[in-house]
Structure formats: structure tokens, C-alpha cells
Amino acid sequence: MDADTAAALFTRSTGEYLFARWGRPIVPVVFGVEEATVSIVKGAIEAVVALAGHKMAETDPELGANLMIFFIRDWDELTETPNLHRLIPDLGPLVERLKAADANQYRSFRFDGDGAIQASFVFVRMDAAMRDLPAETIALGQIVQVILLWSDTAFAETSPLAAAEGGPALLKPEIAEVIRAAYDPVMPVSASDPAHALRLAARVSAPRSG
């Protein structure tokens, strides 16, 4: 992977370079699905966190859970959820925009004083397209997209996952390598300088020891 390719993953549609990774252990909670699906989602989280070399925990000292994943049938369910407006600013207008766009997913982030990801809120509307996908594919796709603050255009044209014949999709190797490189301890938890992409690409391309 060259620096331009790496930079494109974190350059927003406005032209701004913006990178962030989690700065604290991830504590997930899943709403709106049966226990069997909760286990699938948490399994995907554990796999991606292990890939990154990051950590999970039982509780977050500020929020209790800092990765909240909601599976819903209709966007209007969000405005009916008690206290959700405290977590998501301008919830009402957001719901109207998501309905107008016929969106089936949305992710929101909070950041700490260092610019690292502090919390993320994931909403998946189970429309016909989502219902056709295996639960494992949905779970992996969502977790990959919150393990880092990717550009809003990073996966607009292509998925971070690759289809696997006869089973759930798999994470593309090049995206897996970016995640590993981004969580290298020598790399910053956040960056707004495009030169960060040079360091990231160098680590993706470097031979791995062992």
C-alpha cells in the first residue's frame, strides 16, 4: 500500500485528513437482537480488537459501555428510545436525514481530549438488503468501520469485506494490515496531518517479524 492509498482512507469528502483510533478499552453492548446474534456481534468485535492488538473491558468508567450497537426496523425507533437524545446530538433532524436518504446504517463517534475515539454509537436498520446478509457479515462490517475513524468516503464505492463462497464475508487483507499498522504503539492515537499516511503506509508495507 502506498501513501496515497493510505491517505485516501482517512481524507474526508471536505479534503480534511482526519485519523483516530480508540484510546481506551472497548466495552460493547448490543440492542435489538436475540442472544444468539449478540454472541455473533461480540465475537466479531473480539476478533477485530485482537487483530488491532487493542483491548476490551467489562465496563467503561464514564459511560459503562462505550460501543453501543442498535439493530432497528425503522429509523423512528431512535426518537422513541429513552434518553438516546442525550447521546446523539440533534437526534430528531438526524433521523429525518436518514429517512430521506433511505439509509440502512449510521455511525457516530465521541472523542477524548487527545482526539482518540472515546465512544461510538452504531445504528443498523434491517431493511431488505441487510436481511439478505449473514449476521456474521453485518457484524464484521460494522465493527471494522468503528475500529478506526475512516473517511466518510473510504468505503462508499467498495466494501472493506471480501465475499467468501458459501459463507460470511471476510475482512480484506489490505484493510486488516491498515488496522494493525494504525494500532502500532509508536503511532499516534489521532492525526490531522497527511504525513501520518506516509508512516502508516510504511508500517503496512514493512515485513512482519516472527
PDB file of C-alpha atoms in Angstrom:
ATOM      1  CA  MET A   1       0.000   0.000   0.000  1.00  0.00           C
ATOM      2  CA  ASP A   2       1.371   3.407  -0.973  1.00  0.00           C
ATOM      3  CA  ALA A   3       0.900   6.644   0.946  1.00  0.00           C
ATOM      4  CA  ASP A   4      -1.760   7.979  -1.440  1.00  0.00           C
ATOM      5  CA  THR A   5      -3.895   4.875  -0.964  1.00  0.00           C
ATOM      6  CA  ALA A   6      -3.494   5.078   2.801  1.00  0.00           C
ATOM      7  CA  ALA A   7      -4.283   8.797   2.798  1.00  0.00           C
ATOM      8  CA  ALA A   8      -7.485   8.240   0.827  1.00  0.00           C
ATOM      9  CA  LEU A   9      -8.812   6.036   3.620  1.00  0.00           C
ATOM     10  CA  PHE A  10      -8.695   8.955   6.066  1.00  0.00           C
ATOM     11  CA  THR A  11      -9.233  12.000   3.826  1.00  0.00           C
ATOM     12  CA  ARG A  12     -12.789  13.224   4.191  1.00  0.00           C
ATOM     13  CA  SER A  13     -15.023  14.470   1.391  1.00  0.00           C
ATOM     14  CA  THR A  14     -14.205  18.009   2.567  1.00  0.00           C
ATOM     15  CA  GLY A  15     -10.498  17.395   1.854  1.00  0.00           C
ATOM     16  CA  GLU A  16      -9.544  17.212   5.537  1.00  0.00           C
ATOM     17  CA  TYR A  17      -7.206  14.449   6.702  1.00  0.00           C
ATOM     18  CA  LEU A  18      -8.524  13.047   9.970  1.00  0.00           C
ATOM     19  CA  PHE A  19      -7.410   9.837  11.673  1.00  0.00           C
ATOM     20  CA  ALA A  20      -8.315   8.445  15.076  1.00  0.00           C
ATOM     21  CA  ARG A  21      -8.175   5.116  16.862  1.00  0.00           C
ATOM     22  CA  TRP A  22      -9.593   4.005  20.198  1.00  0.00           C
ATOM     23  CA  GLY A  23      -7.692   5.351  23.182  1.00  0.00           C
ATOM     24  CA  ARG A  24      -9.376   3.152  25.784  1.00  0.00           C
ATOM     25  CA  PRO A  25     -10.553  -0.465  26.064  1.00  0.00           C
ATOM     26  CA  ILE A  26     -13.747  -1.185  24.135  1.00  0.00           C
ATOM     27  CA  VAL A  27     -16.845  -2.128  26.125  1.00  0.00           C
ATOM     28  CA  PRO A  28     -19.673  -3.181  23.790  1.00  0.00           C
ATOM     29  CA  VAL A  29     -23.399  -3.565  24.315  1.00  0.00           C
ATOM     30  CA  VAL A  30     -25.881  -4.730  21.663  1.00  0.00           C
ATOM     31  CA  PHE A  31     -29.586  -3.884  21.466  1.00  0.00           C
ATOM     32  CA  GLY A  32     -32.461  -5.167  19.355  1.00  0.00           C
ATOM     33  CA  VAL A  33     -31.421  -8.732  18.557  1.00  0.00           C
ATOM     34  CA  GLU A  34     -31.648 -12.170  20.129  1.00  0.00           C
ATOM     35  CA  GLU A  35     -28.928 -13.514  22.386  1.00  0.00           C
ATOM     36  CA  ALA A  36     -27.517 -15.736  19.644  1.00  0.00           C
ATOM     37  CA  THR A  37     -26.944 -12.687  17.427  1.00  0.00           C
ATOM     38  CA  VAL A  38     -25.447 -10.753  20.339  1.00  0.00           C
ATOM     39  CA  SER A  39     -22.845 -13.511  20.617  1.00  0.00           C
ATOM     40  CA  ILE A  40     -22.066 -13.228  16.891  1.00  0.00           C
ATOM     41  CA  VAL A  41     -21.626  -9.451  17.146  1.00  0.00           C
ATOM     42  CA  LYS A  42     -19.417  -9.664  20.216  1.00  0.00           C
ATOM     43  CA  GLY A  43     -17.379 -12.400  18.540  1.00  0.00           C
ATOM     44  CA  ALA A  44     -16.730 -10.070  15.599  1.00  0.00           C
ATOM     45  CA  ILE A  45     -15.721  -7.282  17.986  1.00  0.00           C
ATOM     46  CA  GLU A  46     -13.303  -9.580  19.807  1.00  0.00           C
ATOM     47  CA  ALA A  47     -11.740 -10.695  16.515  1.00  0.00           C
ATOM     48  CA  VAL A  48     -11.162  -7.164  15.213  1.00  0.00           C
ATOM     49  CA  VAL A  49      -9.889  -5.908  18.569  1.00  0.00           C
ATOM     50  CA  ALA A  50      -7.440  -8.827  18.679  1.00  0.00           C
ATOM     51  CA  LEU A  51      -6.346  -8.037  15.123  1.00  0.00           C
ATOM     52  CA  ALA A  52      -5.631  -4.448  16.171  1.00  0.00           C
ATOM     53  CA  GLY A  53      -3.777  -5.536  19.295  1.00  0.00           C
ATOM     54  CA  HIS A  54      -6.181  -3.400  21.307  1.00  0.00           C
ATOM     55  CA  LYS A  55      -8.109  -4.311  24.484  1.00  0.00           C
ATOM     56  CA  MET A  56     -11.650  -4.892  25.686  1.00  0.00           C
ATOM     57  CA  ALA A  57     -13.002  -4.422  29.204  1.00  0.00           C
ATOM     58  CA  GLU A  58     -16.068  -5.213  31.308  1.00  0.00           C
ATOM     59  CA  THR A  59     -17.017  -1.596  31.916  1.00  0.00           C
ATOM     60  CA  ASP A  60     -16.074   1.951  30.936  1.00  0.00           C
ATOM     61  CA  PRO A  61     -15.618   4.292  33.924  1.00  0.00           C
ATOM     62  CA  GLU A  62     -17.542   7.133  32.245  1.00  0.00           C
ATOM     63  CA  LEU A  63     -20.220   5.501  30.117  1.00  0.00           C
ATOM     64  CA  GLY A  64     -20.463   1.934  31.364  1.00  0.00           C
ATOM     65  CA  ALA A  65     -20.460   0.783  27.738  1.00  0.00           C
ATOM     66  CA  ASN A  66     -18.662   2.831  25.083  1.00  0.00           C
ATOM     67  CA  LEU A  67     -19.614   0.910  21.936  1.00  0.00           C
ATOM     68  CA  MET A  68     -23.397   0.776  21.633  1.00  0.00           C
ATOM     69  CA  ILE A  69     -24.874  -1.108  18.677  1.00  0.00           C
ATOM     70  CA  PHE A  70     -28.574  -0.793  17.898  1.00  0.00           C
ATOM     71  CA  PHE A  71     -30.433  -3.013  15.434  1.00  0.00           C
ATOM     72  CA  ILE A  72     -33.731  -1.447  14.446  1.00  0.00           C
ATOM     73  CA  ARG A  73     -36.564  -1.928  11.943  1.00  0.00           C
ATOM     74  CA  ASP A  74     -37.298   1.754  11.368  1.00  0.00           C
ATOM     75  CA  TRP A  75     -35.409   4.996  11.998  1.00  0.00           C
ATOM     76  CA  ASP A  76     -38.311   6.375  14.014  1.00  0.00           C
ATOM     77  CA  GLU A  77     -37.416   3.863  16.740  1.00  0.00           C
ATOM     78  CA  LEU A  78     -34.453   6.075  17.628  1.00  0.00           C
ATOM     79  CA  THR A  79     -36.579   9.039  18.657  1.00  0.00           C
ATOM     80  CA  GLU A  80     -38.701   6.666  20.739  1.00  0.00           C
ATOM     81  CA  THR A  81     -35.697   5.301  22.643  1.00  0.00           C
ATOM     82  CA  PRO A  82     -35.486   6.897  26.115  1.00  0.00           C
ATOM     83  CA  ASN A  83     -32.515   9.194  26.717  1.00  0.00           C
ATOM     84  CA  LEU A  84     -30.897   8.467  23.350  1.00  0.00           C
ATOM     85  CA  HIS A  85     -31.061  12.166  22.519  1.00  0.00           C
ATOM     86  CA  ARG A  86     -28.545  12.711  25.329  1.00  0.00           C
ATOM     87  CA  LEU A  87     -26.001  10.584  23.477  1.00  0.00           C
ATOM     88  CA  ILE A  88     -26.737  11.714  19.923  1.00  0.00           C
ATOM     89  CA  PRO A  89     -26.915  15.491  19.366  1.00  0.00           C
ATOM     90  CA  ASP A  90     -29.797  16.720  17.164  1.00  0.00           C
ATOM     91  CA  LEU A  91     -31.331  13.252  17.096  1.00  0.00           C
ATOM     92  CA  GLY A  92     -34.608  14.392  15.543  1.00  0.00           C
ATOM     93  CA  PRO A  93     -33.076  16.120  12.484  1.00  0.00           C
ATOM     94  CA  LEU A  94     -30.619  13.218  12.096  1.00  0.00           C
ATOM     95  CA  VAL A  95     -33.469  10.700  11.935  1.00  0.00           C
ATOM     96  CA  GLU A  96     -35.188  12.796   9.266  1.00  0.00           C
ATOM     97  CA  ARG A  97     -31.972  12.903   7.184  1.00  0.00           C
ATOM     98  CA  LEU A  98     -31.510   9.137   7.485  1.00  0.00           C
ATOM     99  CA  LYS A  99     -35.106   8.525   6.431  1.00  0.00           C
ATOM    100  CA  ALA A 100     -34.784  10.895   3.477  1.00  0.00           C
ATOM    101  CA  ALA A 101     -31.604   9.113   2.353  1.00  0.00           C
ATOM    102  CA  ASP A 102     -33.195   5.670   2.847  1.00  0.00           C
ATOM    103  CA  ALA A 103     -30.042   4.808   4.809  1.00  0.00           C
ATOM    104  CA  ASN A 104     -29.641   1.421   6.455  1.00  0.00           C
ATOM    105  CA  GLN A 105     -26.703   2.252   8.740  1.00  0.00           C
ATOM    106  CA  TYR A 106     -25.191   5.152  10.650  1.00  0.00           C
ATOM    107  CA  ARG A 107     -22.219   5.527  12.982  1.00  0.00           C
ATOM    108  CA  SER A 108     -21.468   8.342  15.425  1.00  0.00           C
ATOM    109  CA  PHE A 109     -18.264   8.936  17.402  1.00  0.00           C
ATOM    110  CA  ARG A 110     -17.128  10.773  20.516  1.00  0.00           C
ATOM    111  CA  PHE A 111     -13.523  11.769  21.089  1.00  0.00           C
ATOM    112  CA  ASP A 112     -11.390  12.451  24.151  1.00  0.00           C
ATOM    113  CA  GLY A 113      -9.017  15.348  24.766  1.00  0.00           C
ATOM    114  CA  ASP A 114      -6.265  13.659  22.731  1.00  0.00           C
ATOM    115  CA  GLY A 115      -8.537  13.171  19.742  1.00  0.00           C
ATOM    116  CA  ALA A 116      -8.775   9.416  20.281  1.00  0.00           C
ATOM    117  CA  ILE A 117     -12.100   7.600  19.931  1.00  0.00           C
ATOM    118  CA  GLN A 118     -13.850   7.626  23.289  1.00  0.00           C
ATOM    119  CA  ALA A 119     -17.182   6.088  22.272  1.00  0.00           C
ATOM    120  CA  SER A 120     -19.121   5.022  19.205  1.00  0.00           C
ATOM    121  CA  PHE A 121     -22.822   4.528  18.536  1.00  0.00           C
ATOM    122  CA  VAL A 122     -23.826   2.236  15.679  1.00  0.00           C
ATOM    123  CA  PHE A 123     -27.311   2.017  14.181  1.00  0.00           C
ATOM    124  CA  VAL A 124     -28.279  -0.684  11.708  1.00  0.00           C
ATOM    125  CA  ARG A 125     -31.706  -0.590  10.063  1.00  0.00           C
ATOM    126  CA  MET A 126     -32.644  -4.099   8.993  1.00  0.00           C
ATOM    127  CA  ASP A 127     -34.014  -3.342   5.548  1.00  0.00           C
ATOM    128  CA  ALA A 128     -34.268  -5.949   2.762  1.00  0.00           C
ATOM    129  CA  ALA A 129     -30.601  -5.557   1.812  1.00  0.00           C
ATOM    130  CA  MET A 130     -29.446  -6.111   5.399  1.00  0.00           C
ATOM    131  CA  ARG A 131     -31.787  -9.061   5.942  1.00  0.00           C
ATOM    132  CA  ASP A 132     -30.188 -10.814   2.966  1.00  0.00           C
ATOM    133  CA  LEU A 133     -26.756 -10.736   4.624  1.00  0.00           C
ATOM    134  CA  PRO A 134     -25.450 -13.275   7.155  1.00  0.00           C
ATOM    135  CA  ALA A 135     -25.326 -11.896  10.703  1.00  0.00           C
ATOM    136  CA  GLU A 136     -21.564 -12.505  10.741  1.00  0.00           C
ATOM    137  CA  THR A 137     -21.104 -10.275   7.676  1.00  0.00           C
ATOM    138  CA  ILE A 138     -23.172  -7.431   9.132  1.00  0.00           C
ATOM    139  CA  ALA A 139     -21.342  -7.639  12.448  1.00  0.00           C
ATOM    140  CA  LEU A 140     -17.857  -7.704  10.926  1.00  0.00           C
ATOM    141  CA  GLY A 141     -18.637  -4.853   8.544  1.00  0.00           C
ATOM    142  CA  GLN A 142     -19.869  -2.610  11.335  1.00  0.00           C
ATOM    143  CA  ILE A 143     -17.013  -3.344  13.718  1.00  0.00           C
ATOM    144  CA  VAL A 144     -14.363  -2.767  11.074  1.00  0.00           C
ATOM    145  CA  GLN A 145     -15.898   0.639  10.403  1.00  0.00           C
ATOM    146  CA  VAL A 146     -15.693   1.728  14.056  1.00  0.00           C
ATOM    147  CA  ILE A 147     -12.282   0.335  14.990  1.00  0.00           C
ATOM    148  CA  LEU A 148     -10.820   3.425  13.266  1.00  0.00           C
ATOM    149  CA  LEU A 149     -12.236   6.779  12.188  1.00  0.00           C
ATOM    150  CA  TRP A 150     -12.195   6.130   8.459  1.00  0.00           C
ATOM    151  CA  SER A 151     -13.016   8.775   5.872  1.00  0.00           C
ATOM    152  CA  ASP A 152     -16.697   9.222   5.105  1.00  0.00           C
ATOM    153  CA  THR A 153     -15.840   8.145   1.542  1.00  0.00           C
ATOM    154  CA  ALA A 154     -13.436   5.276   2.356  1.00  0.00           C
ATOM    155  CA  PHE A 155     -15.991   2.538   1.722  1.00  0.00           C
ATOM    156  CA  ALA A 156     -18.532   4.422  -0.373  1.00  0.00           C
ATOM    157  CA  GLU A 157     -17.607   2.537  -3.545  1.00  0.00           C
ATOM    158  CA  THR A 158     -16.056  -0.639  -2.178  1.00  0.00           C
ATOM    159  CA  SER A 159     -16.599  -2.701   0.953  1.00  0.00           C
ATOM    160  CA  PRO A 160     -13.848  -3.411   3.490  1.00  0.00           C
ATOM    161  CA  LEU A 161     -15.004  -7.028   3.248  1.00  0.00           C
ATOM    162  CA  ALA A 162     -14.482  -9.627   0.540  1.00  0.00           C
ATOM    163  CA  ALA A 163     -17.138 -12.171  -0.368  1.00  0.00           C
ATOM    164  CA  ALA A 164     -16.399 -15.737   0.673  1.00  0.00           C
ATOM    165  CA  GLU A 165     -18.026 -18.538  -1.256  1.00  0.00           C
ATOM    166  CA  GLY A 166     -20.543 -20.448   0.822  1.00  0.00           C
ATOM    167  CA  GLY A 167     -20.153 -18.370   3.987  1.00  0.00           C
ATOM    168  CA  PRO A 168     -19.891 -14.935   5.615  1.00  0.00           C
ATOM    169  CA  ALA A 169     -17.658 -12.281   4.099  1.00  0.00           C
ATOM    170  CA  LEU A 170     -14.074 -11.888   5.277  1.00  0.00           C
ATOM    171  CA  LEU A 171     -12.003  -8.801   6.013  1.00  0.00           C
ATOM    172  CA  LYS A 172      -9.851  -7.771   3.065  1.00  0.00           C
ATOM    173  CA  PRO A 173      -6.156  -8.391   3.850  1.00  0.00           C
ATOM    174  CA  GLU A 174      -5.098  -4.834   2.979  1.00  0.00           C
ATOM    175  CA  ILE A 175      -7.682  -3.367   5.372  1.00  0.00           C
ATOM    176  CA  ALA A 176      -6.552  -5.779   8.081  1.00  0.00           C
ATOM    177  CA  GLU A 177      -2.979  -4.562   7.611  1.00  0.00           C
ATOM    178  CA  VAL A 178      -4.041  -0.928   7.888  1.00  0.00           C
ATOM    179  CA  ILE A 179      -5.805  -1.689  11.170  1.00  0.00           C
ATOM    180  CA  ARG A 180      -2.735  -3.455  12.553  1.00  0.00           C
ATOM    181  CA  ALA A 181      -0.449  -0.615  11.475  1.00  0.00           C
ATOM    182  CA  ALA A 182      -2.766   2.057  12.878  1.00  0.00           C
ATOM    183  CA  TYR A 183      -2.623   0.465  16.326  1.00  0.00           C
ATOM    184  CA  ASP A 184       1.166   0.159  16.359  1.00  0.00           C
ATOM    185  CA  PRO A 185       2.170   1.643  19.755  1.00  0.00           C
ATOM    186  CA  VAL A 186       4.555   4.092  18.088  1.00  0.00           C
ATOM    187  CA  MET A 187       1.719   5.596  16.030  1.00  0.00           C
ATOM    188  CA  PRO A 188      -0.391   8.484  17.404  1.00  0.00           C
ATOM    189  CA  VAL A 189      -3.965   7.941  18.595  1.00  0.00           C
ATOM    190  CA  SER A 190      -5.111  10.751  16.302  1.00  0.00           C
ATOM    191  CA  ALA A 191      -3.706  12.779  13.434  1.00  0.00           C
ATOM    192  CA  SER A 192      -4.751  15.599  11.135  1.00  0.00           C
ATOM    193  CA  ASP A 193      -1.504  15.896   9.162  1.00  0.00           C
ATOM    194  CA  PRO A 194      -1.474  13.890   5.886  1.00  0.00           C
ATOM    195  CA  ALA A 195       2.150  12.981   6.648  1.00  0.00           C
ATOM    196  CA  HIS A 196       0.605  10.432   9.029  1.00  0.00           C
ATOM    197  CA  ALA A 197      -0.367   8.417   5.931  1.00  0.00           C
ATOM    198  CA  LEU A 198       3.318   8.084   4.997  1.00  0.00           C
ATOM    199  CA  ARG A 199       4.083   6.477   8.363  1.00  0.00           C
ATOM    200  CA  LEU A 200       1.006   4.291   8.117  1.00  0.00           C
ATOM    201  CA  ALA A 201       1.885   3.058   4.625  1.00  0.00           C
ATOM    202  CA  ALA A 202       5.449   2.322   5.710  1.00  0.00           C
ATOM    203  CA  ARG A 203       4.189   0.085   8.500  1.00  0.00           C
ATOM    204  CA  VAL A 204       1.708  -1.673   6.241  1.00  0.00           C
ATOM    205  CA  SER A 205       4.476  -2.421   3.765  1.00  0.00           C
ATOM    206  CA  ALA A 206       7.135  -3.367   6.321  1.00  0.00           C
ATOM    207  CA  PRO A 207       7.861  -7.099   6.735  1.00  0.00           C
ATOM    208  CA  ARG A 208       6.421  -8.511   9.930  1.00  0.00           C
ATOM    209  CA  SER A 209       8.851 -10.182  12.310  1.00  0.00           C
ATOM    210  CA  GLY A 210       8.225 -13.670  13.592  1.00  0.00           C
TER     211      GLY A 210
END
